[in-house]
Short mmCIF file of C-alpha atoms in Angstrom, two decimals:
data_model
loop_
_atom_site.label_atom_id
_atom_site.label_comp_id
_atom_site.label_asym_id
_atom_site.label_seq_id
_atom_site.Cartn_x
_atom_site.Cartn_y
_atom_site.Cartn_z
CA MET A 241 0.00 0.00 0.00
CA THR A 242 1.15 3.53 -0.67
CA ASP A 243 0.86 6.53 1.63
CA GLU A 244 -2.45 7.35 -0.09
CA GLY A 245 -3.92 4.02 1.04
CA PHE A 246 -3.87 2.48 -2.43
CA MET A 247 -1.80 -0.40 -3.61
CA GLY A 248 0.91 0.46 -6.10
CA PRO A 249 2.54 -1.27 -9.03
CA PRO A 250 2.83 -3.94 -10.15
CA TRP A 251 -0.88 -3.88 -10.92
CA GLN A 252 -3.02 -6.93 -11.55
CA MET A 253 -4.11 -7.41 -15.16
CA ASP A 254 -7.14 -9.19 -16.50
CA TRP A 255 -8.28 -9.74 -20.09
CA THR A 256 -11.77 -10.00 -21.48
CA LEU A 257 -12.32 -13.31 -23.25
CA LYS A 258 -12.51 -11.47 -26.58
CA ALA A 259 -9.20 -9.68 -25.99
CA GLN A 260 -7.47 -12.88 -24.85
CA ALA A 261 -8.73 -14.77 -27.91
CA ALA A 262 -7.56 -11.94 -30.21
CA ARG A 263 -4.11 -11.96 -28.57
CA ASP A 264 -3.80 -15.74 -28.81
CA ALA A 265 -4.66 -15.67 -32.53
CA LEU A 266 -1.80 -13.29 -33.39
CA PRO A 267 1.68 -14.38 -34.55
CA GLU A 268 4.26 -15.01 -31.83
CA ASN A 269 6.31 -11.88 -32.61
CA VAL A 270 3.18 -9.73 -32.13
CA ARG A 271 2.30 -11.52 -28.87
CA LYS A 272 5.79 -10.60 -27.64
CA MET A 273 5.09 -6.93 -28.44
CA ILE A 274 1.80 -7.21 -26.54
CA ASP A 275 3.63 -8.78 -23.60
CA ALA A 276 6.08 -5.85 -23.62
CA ALA A 277 3.15 -3.40 -23.64
CA ARG A 278 1.56 -5.37 -20.79
CA ALA A 279 4.77 -5.08 -18.78
CA GLU A 280 4.75 -1.31 -19.24
CA LEU A 281 1.13 -1.06 -18.05
CA VAL A 282 1.42 -3.19 -14.94
CA THR A 283 4.56 -1.38 -13.77
CA ALA A 284 3.43 2.19 -14.56
CA LYS A 285 3.02 4.45 -11.54
CA ASP A 286 -0.19 5.80 -13.11
CA PRO A 287 -1.77 3.49 -15.75
CA TYR A 288 -3.92 6.43 -16.88
CA PHE A 289 -0.75 8.25 -18.02
CA ARG A 290 -2.29 11.61 -17.12
CA GLY A 291 -0.65 14.93 -17.90
CA VAL A 292 1.54 16.38 -20.60
CA ASP A 293 4.13 13.87 -21.85
CA ALA A 294 3.09 11.45 -19.10
CA ASP A 295 3.93 8.56 -21.43
CA ALA A 296 7.44 9.90 -22.17
CA ASP A 297 9.02 6.97 -20.28
CA LEU A 298 7.41 4.41 -22.59
CA PRO A 299 9.49 2.84 -25.38
CA ARG A 300 9.58 4.93 -28.56
CA ASP A 301 7.09 2.70 -30.40
CA MET A 302 4.41 2.98 -27.65
CA LYS A 303 1.99 5.81 -26.82
CA VAL A 304 -1.04 6.05 -24.53
CA ARG A 305 -4.07 8.15 -25.36
CA PRO A 306 -7.53 8.52 -23.79
CA VAL A 307 -10.29 6.94 -25.84
CA ASP A 308 -12.61 9.84 -24.97
CA SER A 309 -10.96 13.07 -23.81
CA SER A 310 -14.07 14.13 -21.90
CA ARG A 311 -13.71 11.13 -19.54
CA PRO A 312 -10.40 11.56 -17.65
CA LYS A 313 -10.83 8.27 -15.78
CA GLY A 314 -12.21 6.38 -18.76
CA ALA A 315 -10.70 3.87 -21.13
CA ARG A 316 -7.23 4.34 -22.61
CA VAL A 317 -5.64 3.01 -25.76
CA LEU A 318 -2.02 1.91 -25.72
CA LEU A 319 -0.58 2.08 -29.22
CA PHE A 320 2.33 -0.29 -29.91
CA ASP A 321 4.46 -1.28 -32.90
CA ASN A 322 4.47 2.37 -34.01
CA GLY A 323 0.68 2.47 -34.18
CA HIS A 324 0.22 -0.80 -36.08
CA GLY A 325 -1.43 -2.30 -33.02
CA TRP A 326 -3.33 -1.20 -29.97
CA MET A 327 -4.87 -2.45 -26.79
CA THR A 328 -7.82 -0.71 -25.19
CA TYR A 329 -7.91 -0.93 -21.40
CA THR A 330 -9.43 0.53 -18.27
CA PHE A 331 -7.84 0.88 -14.86
CA ILE A 332 -9.95 -0.01 -11.86
CA ARG A 333 -8.40 1.70 -8.85
CA ARG A 334 -9.56 -0.14 -5.74
CA CYS A 335 -7.95 -0.32 -2.32
CA GLU A 336 -7.94 -4.10 -2.18
CA ASP A 337 -7.15 -5.21 -5.69
CA PRO A 338 -6.53 -2.47 -8.29
CA GLN A 339 -6.20 -3.82 -11.78
CA VAL A 340 -5.86 -3.09 -15.47
CA VAL A 341 -8.55 -4.70 -17.64
CA VAL A 342 -7.70 -5.17 -21.32
CA GLU A 343 -10.88 -4.98 -23.34
CA GLU A 344 -9.63 -5.12 -26.93
CA ILE A 345 -6.46 -6.05 -28.85
CA PHE A 346 -5.85 -5.21 -32.49
CA TRP A 347 -2.84 -5.48 -34.79
CA GLN A 348 -2.51 -4.95 -38.54
#
């Protein structure tokens, strides 16, 4: 737990069945990129990546953007492979078991 009363990284991560099936259907090299993106998410101090250049510590081929800018605590999209793929996720900040939930995976 942190001083704020919340648990900190590494965060738990869960996948919807649809996202897990999409990930499993991709080639191995793409799954490795997704695993690298996953590692960045579960170890981020703030999985929302709020603020100007908050995602500056991510690898050069990854960026995080809000899905809807009017919802600051809403879903995010993590772009990987220089924008050729993305994963849409939400962060559920709970005292007991905060976690990242991946809702969609796409790669082209």
